[in-house]
CSV table of C-alpha atoms and ligand atoms in Angstrom, one decimal:
chain,number,residue,atom,x,y,z
K,1,MET,CA,-137.3,-100.9,97.6
K,2,SER,CA,-140.3,-103.2,97.0
K,3,LYS,CA,-142.0,-102.6,93.6
K,4,LYS,CA,-145.3,-103.1,95.3
K,5,PRO,CA,-144.7,-100.4,98.0
K,6,ILE,CA,-146.9,-99.3,100.8
K,7,ILE,CA,-147.5,-95.6,100.3
K,8,VAL,CA,-149.2,-93.3,102.8
K,9,PHE,CA,-150.7,-89.9,102.3
K,10,GLU,CA,-150.6,-87.7,105.4
K,11,GLY,CA,-151.4,-84.2,106.4
K,12,VAL,CA,-153.9,-82.0,108.3
K,13,GLU,CA,-157.4,-81.3,107.1
K,14,GLY,CA,-157.7,-79.3,103.9
K,15,THR,CA,-154.3,-80.1,102.4
K,16,GLY,CA,-155.6,-82.0,99.4
K,17,LYS,CA,-154.4,-85.4,100.6
K,18,SER,CA,-157.6,-87.2,99.5
K,19,HIS,CA,-157.6,-85.5,96.1
K,20,HIS,CA,-154.0,-86.7,95.5
K,21,ILE,CA,-154.6,-90.2,96.5
K,22,LYS,CA,-157.6,-90.3,94.1
K,23,LYS,CA,-155.4,-89.1,91.3
K,24,VAL,CA,-152.8,-91.7,92.0
K,25,ALA,CA,-155.5,-94.4,92.1
K,26,ASN,CA,-156.9,-93.3,88.8
K,27,TYR,CA,-153.4,-93.4,87.3
K,28,LEU,CA,-152.8,-97.0,88.5
K,29,LYS,CA,-156.3,-98.0,87.2
K,30,ARG,CA,-155.4,-96.5,83.8
K,31,LYS,CA,-152.1,-98.5,83.8
K,32,LYS,CA,-153.9,-101.6,85.0
K,33,ILE,CA,-151.5,-101.9,87.9
K,34,LYS,CA,-152.9,-103.8,90.9
K,35,PHE,CA,-153.4,-101.9,94.1
K,36,ILE,CA,-155.6,-101.6,97.1
K,37,GLN,CA,-156.6,-98.4,98.7
K,38,ILE,CA,-157.6,-97.9,102.3
K,39,ARG,CA,-158.3,-94.9,104.6
K,40,GLU,CA,-157.8,-94.7,108.3
K,41,PRO,CA,-159.8,-94.7,110.4
K,42,GLY,CA,-161.9,-97.0,108.0
K,43,GLY,CA,-161.0,-98.9,104.9
K,44,SER,CA,-162.6,-102.2,105.9
K,45,ILE,CA,-166.1,-103.1,107.1
K,46,ASN,CA,-165.2,-103.2,110.8
K,47,SER,CA,-162.8,-100.3,110.7
K,48,GLU,CA,-165.5,-98.1,109.0
K,49,LYS,CA,-167.8,-99.0,111.9
K,50,ILE,CA,-165.2,-97.7,114.4
K,51,ARG,CA,-164.7,-94.6,112.2
K,52,LYS,CA,-168.3,-93.7,112.6
K,53,LEU,CA,-168.1,-94.0,116.3
K,54,ILE,CA,-164.9,-91.9,116.7
K,55,LEU,CA,-165.9,-89.1,114.3
K,56,ASN,CA,-169.6,-88.9,115.3
K,57,ASN,CA,-170.3,-85.3,116.6
K,58,LYS,CA,-172.2,-86.8,119.5
K,59,SER,CA,-169.2,-88.8,120.8
K,60,THR,CA,-167.5,-87.4,123.8
K,61,PHE,CA,-164.5,-89.8,124.3
K,62,ASN,CA,-161.5,-88.7,126.2
K,63,LYS,CA,-158.1,-88.5,124.3
K,64,GLU,CA,-156.9,-92.0,125.4
K,65,THR,CA,-160.2,-93.6,124.3
K,66,ASP,CA,-159.8,-91.9,121.0
K,67,LEU,CA,-156.3,-93.2,120.7
K,68,LEU,CA,-157.4,-96.7,121.4
K,69,LEU,CA,-160.3,-96.4,118.9
K,70,TYR,CA,-157.9,-95.2,116.2
K,71,LEU,CA,-155.7,-98.2,117.0
K,72,SER,CA,-158.7,-100.5,117.0
K,73,ALA,CA,-159.6,-99.2,113.6
K,74,ARG,CA,-156.0,-100.0,112.5
K,75,SER,CA,-156.1,-103.4,114.0
K,76,GLU,CA,-159.0,-104.3,111.8
K,77,ASN,CA,-156.9,-103.4,108.7
K,78,ILE,CA,-153.8,-105.3,109.6
K,79,GLU,CA,-154.8,-108.7,108.1
K,80,MET,CA,-155.8,-107.0,104.8
K,81,ILE,CA,-152.5,-105.1,104.6
K,82,LYS,CA,-150.5,-108.3,105.4
K,83,LYS,CA,-152.4,-110.3,102.8
K,84,ASN,CA,-151.6,-107.7,100.0
K,85,ALA,CA,-148.1,-106.6,101.1
K,86,GLY,CA,-145.6,-107.3,98.3
K,87,LYS,CA,-148.4,-108.5,95.9
K,88,LYS,CA,-150.2,-105.2,95.3
K,89,ILE,CA,-149.4,-101.6,95.8
K,90,ILE,CA,-151.1,-100.4,98.9
K,91,LEU,CA,-152.3,-96.8,99.1
K,92,ILE,CA,-153.3,-95.6,102.6
K,93,ASP,CA,-155.0,-92.3,103.4
K,94,ARG,CA,-153.5,-91.7,106.9
K,95,PHE,CA,-151.7,-94.2,109.0
K,96,SER,CA,-149.4,-94.3,112.1
K,97,ASP,CA,-148.0,-90.8,111.6
K,98,SER,CA,-151.5,-89.4,112.0
K,99,THR,CA,-151.8,-91.2,115.3
K,100,ILE,CA,-148.5,-89.7,116.5
K,101,ALA,CA,-149.2,-86.2,115.1
K,102,TYR,CA,-152.8,-85.9,116.3
K,103,GLN,CA,-152.9,-88.0,119.5
K,104,HIS,CA,-149.3,-87.2,120.8
K,105,TYR,CA,-148.3,-83.8,119.3
K,106,GLY,CA,-151.9,-82.5,119.1
K,107,MET,CA,-153.4,-83.9,122.3
K,108,GLY,CA,-150.5,-84.8,124.5
K,109,VAL,CA,-151.0,-88.6,124.8
K,110,ASP,CA,-147.8,-90.4,125.8
K,111,LEU,CA,-145.6,-91.2,122.8
K,112,LYS,CA,-144.3,-94.5,124.2
K,113,PHE,CA,-147.8,-95.7,124.9
K,114,ILE,CA,-148.8,-95.0,121.3
K,115,GLN,CA,-145.7,-96.6,119.9
K,116,ASN,CA,-145.9,-99.7,122.0
K,117,ILE,CA,-149.4,-100.6,120.9
K,118,ASN,CA,-148.9,-99.5,117.3
K,119,ASN,CA,-145.7,-101.4,116.9
K,120,HIS,CA,-147.4,-104.5,118.4
K,121,LEU,CA,-150.2,-104.2,115.8
K,122,LEU,CA,-147.9,-103.6,112.8
K,123,LYS,CA,-145.3,-106.2,113.6
K,124,ASN,CA,-143.2,-106.3,110.4
K,125,ILE,CA,-145.4,-104.0,108.2
K,126,LYS,CA,-143.1,-101.2,107.0
K,127,ILE,CA,-144.2,-98.1,105.2
K,128,ASP,CA,-142.1,-97.5,102.1
K,129,PHE,CA,-143.0,-93.9,101.4
K,130,THR,CA,-145.1,-91.0,102.7
K,131,PHE,CA,-146.4,-87.9,100.9
K,132,LEU,CA,-146.8,-85.3,103.6
K,133,ASN,CA,-149.2,-82.6,102.5
K,134,THR,CA,-148.7,-79.3,104.3
K,135,VAL,CA,-150.4,-75.9,104.3
K,136,ASN,CA,-149.4,-72.4,105.6
K,137,GLN,CA,-151.3,-70.8,108.5
K,138,SER,CA,-153.4,-68.4,106.5
K,139,ASN,CA,-154.5,-71.0,104.0
K,140,MET,CA,-155.2,-73.5,106.8
K,141,LYS,CA,-157.6,-71.0,108.4
K,142,LYS,CA,-159.3,-70.2,105.1
K,143,ARG,CA,-159.7,-73.9,104.2
K,144,LEU,CA,-161.0,-74.9,107.6
K,145,SER,CA,-163.6,-72.2,107.6
K,146,LYS,CA,-164.9,-73.4,104.2
K,147,ARG,CA,-165.4,-77.0,105.2
K,148,ARG,CA,-169.1,-77.9,105.2
K,149,LYS,CA,-169.9,-81.3,106.7
K,150,LEU,CA,-167.9,-81.1,109.8
K,151,ASN,CA,-167.1,-84.2,111.9
K,152,ARG,CA,-165.8,-84.3,115.4
K,153,TYR,CA,-162.2,-84.0,114.3
K,154,ASP,CA,-162.9,-81.1,111.9
K,155,LYS,CA,-163.7,-78.7,114.7
K,156,PHE,CA,-160.5,-78.0,116.5
K,157,ASP,CA,-159.0,-74.5,116.3
K,158,SER,CA,-156.1,-73.7,113.9
K,159,LYS,CA,-153.6,-73.7,116.9
K,160,PHE,CA,-154.4,-77.4,117.3
K,161,TYR,CA,-153.9,-78.2,113.6
K,162,ASN,CA,-150.7,-76.2,113.7
K,163,LYS,CA,-149.3,-78.4,116.5
K,164,VAL,CA,-150.4,-81.5,114.5
K,165,GLN,CA,-148.7,-80.2,111.3
K,166,ASN,CA,-145.5,-79.5,113.3
K,167,GLY,CA,-145.7,-83.0,114.6
K,168,PHE,CA,-145.9,-84.4,111.1
K,169,LEU,CA,-142.8,-82.3,110.1
K,170,LYS,CA,-140.9,-83.7,113.1
K,171,LEU,CA,-141.6,-87.2,111.9
K,172,LEU,CA,-140.5,-86.3,108.4
K,173,LYS,CA,-137.2,-85.1,109.9
K,174,THR,CA,-136.5,-88.5,111.5
K,175,ASN,CA,-136.3,-90.1,108.1
K,176,PRO,CA,-136.4,-87.5,105.3
K,177,ARG,CA,-135.6,-90.0,102.5
K,178,LYS,CA,-138.9,-91.7,103.1
K,179,TYR,CA,-141.0,-88.6,102.7
K,180,ILE,CA,-141.8,-85.8,100.3
K,181,LYS,CA,-143.3,-82.7,101.6
K,182,ILE,CA,-146.1,-81.5,99.4
K,183,ASN,CA,-146.7,-77.8,99.7
K,184,SER,CA,-150.5,-77.4,99.1
K,185,ASN,CA,-150.1,-73.6,98.8
K,186,LEU,CA,-148.8,-74.3,95.3
K,187,ASP,CA,-151.1,-75.1,92.4
K,188,LEU,CA,-152.8,-78.4,92.5
K,189,ASP,CA,-151.5,-79.6,89.1
K,190,VAL,CA,-147.9,-78.7,90.1
K,191,ASN,CA,-148.3,-81.1,93.1
K,192,GLU,CA,-150.1,-83.7,91.0
K,193,ASN,CA,-147.1,-83.8,88.7
K,194,ILE,CA,-144.6,-84.0,91.6
K,195,ILE,CA,-146.5,-86.9,93.2
K,196,LEU,CA,-147.0,-88.8,89.9
K,197,LYS,CA,-143.3,-88.6,89.1
K,198,LYS,CA,-142.4,-90.0,92.5
K,199,ILE,CA,-145.0,-92.7,92.2
K,200,LYS,CA,-143.4,-93.8,88.9
K,201,ASP,CA,-140.0,-94.0,90.6
K,202,LEU,CA,-141.5,-96.1,93.4
K,203,ILE,CA,-143.3,-98.7,91.4
M,301,TMP,P1,-160.0,-87.9,107.5
M,301,TMP,O1,-160.8,-86.7,107.6
M,301,TMP,O2,-158.7,-87.6,106.8
M,301,TMP,O3,-160.7,-89.0,106.9
M,301,TMP,O4,-159.5,-88.3,109.0
M,301,TMP,C1,-160.3,-88.4,110.0
M,301,TMP,C2,-159.8,-87.7,111.3
M,301,TMP,O5,-159.1,-88.6,112.1
M,301,TMP,C3,-158.7,-86.6,111.0
M,301,TMP,O6,-159.1,-85.4,111.7
M,301,TMP,C4,-157.4,-87.1,111.6
M,301,TMP,C5,-157.9,-88.1,112.6
M,301,TMP,N1,-157.0,-89.2,113.0
M,301,TMP,C6,-156.4,-89.2,114.2
M,301,TMP,O7,-156.6,-88.3,115.0
M,301,TMP,N2,-155.6,-90.2,114.5
M,301,TMP,C7,-155.4,-91.3,113.7
M,301,TMP,O8,-154.6,-92.2,114.0
M,301,TMP,C8,-156.0,-91.2,112.4
M,301,TMP,C9,-155.7,-92.3,111.4
M,301,TMP,C10,-156.8,-90.2,112.1
């Protein structure tokens, strides 16, 4: 495996994904290891513009328009990823698995349609490893109800997020060696240690 891997953090809302990516970034900074960090949608100037459009509460796009916007946001990051691949570690907060989990398993958009465009955009970009953050039903409900600043994608019911999470788990099963499931029902520091240990193996 590349010593400058592309590492993705996935999971439904409220699973601690963004917390963990921040911890990993802090570790790499402390160790003076070169990396870039992006989030999707977003992560570059143009992609952030598209993010605002998708997640704005006043937007009323249909599910296929949403898909195309998420992929547009990705398209604007491809150059940056290619430029850094193999030179710096790349940490990504959500990537292709989110598109399949949310737009296909959550919303029912055709899988082949998603894969065709996504594969076209990615060309030979390969994800080396994914941390999949999961949560159980009751914690999911609790955490969703505690969220304050809600965007358009924070407002689905827990049935939807459950379908999305099951979608993520199906993706993990297709290639289990490239994933770790992080059980966010456990203590945060237990998971921080699991993630950091794996990061040390990967780099
Ligand atoms: P965030 O809250 O983790 O920043 O993500 C924004 C929302 O976008 C989140 O609800 C997941 C959703 N999303 C998709 O539906 N499809 C995608 O391809 C991506 C990257 C995110």
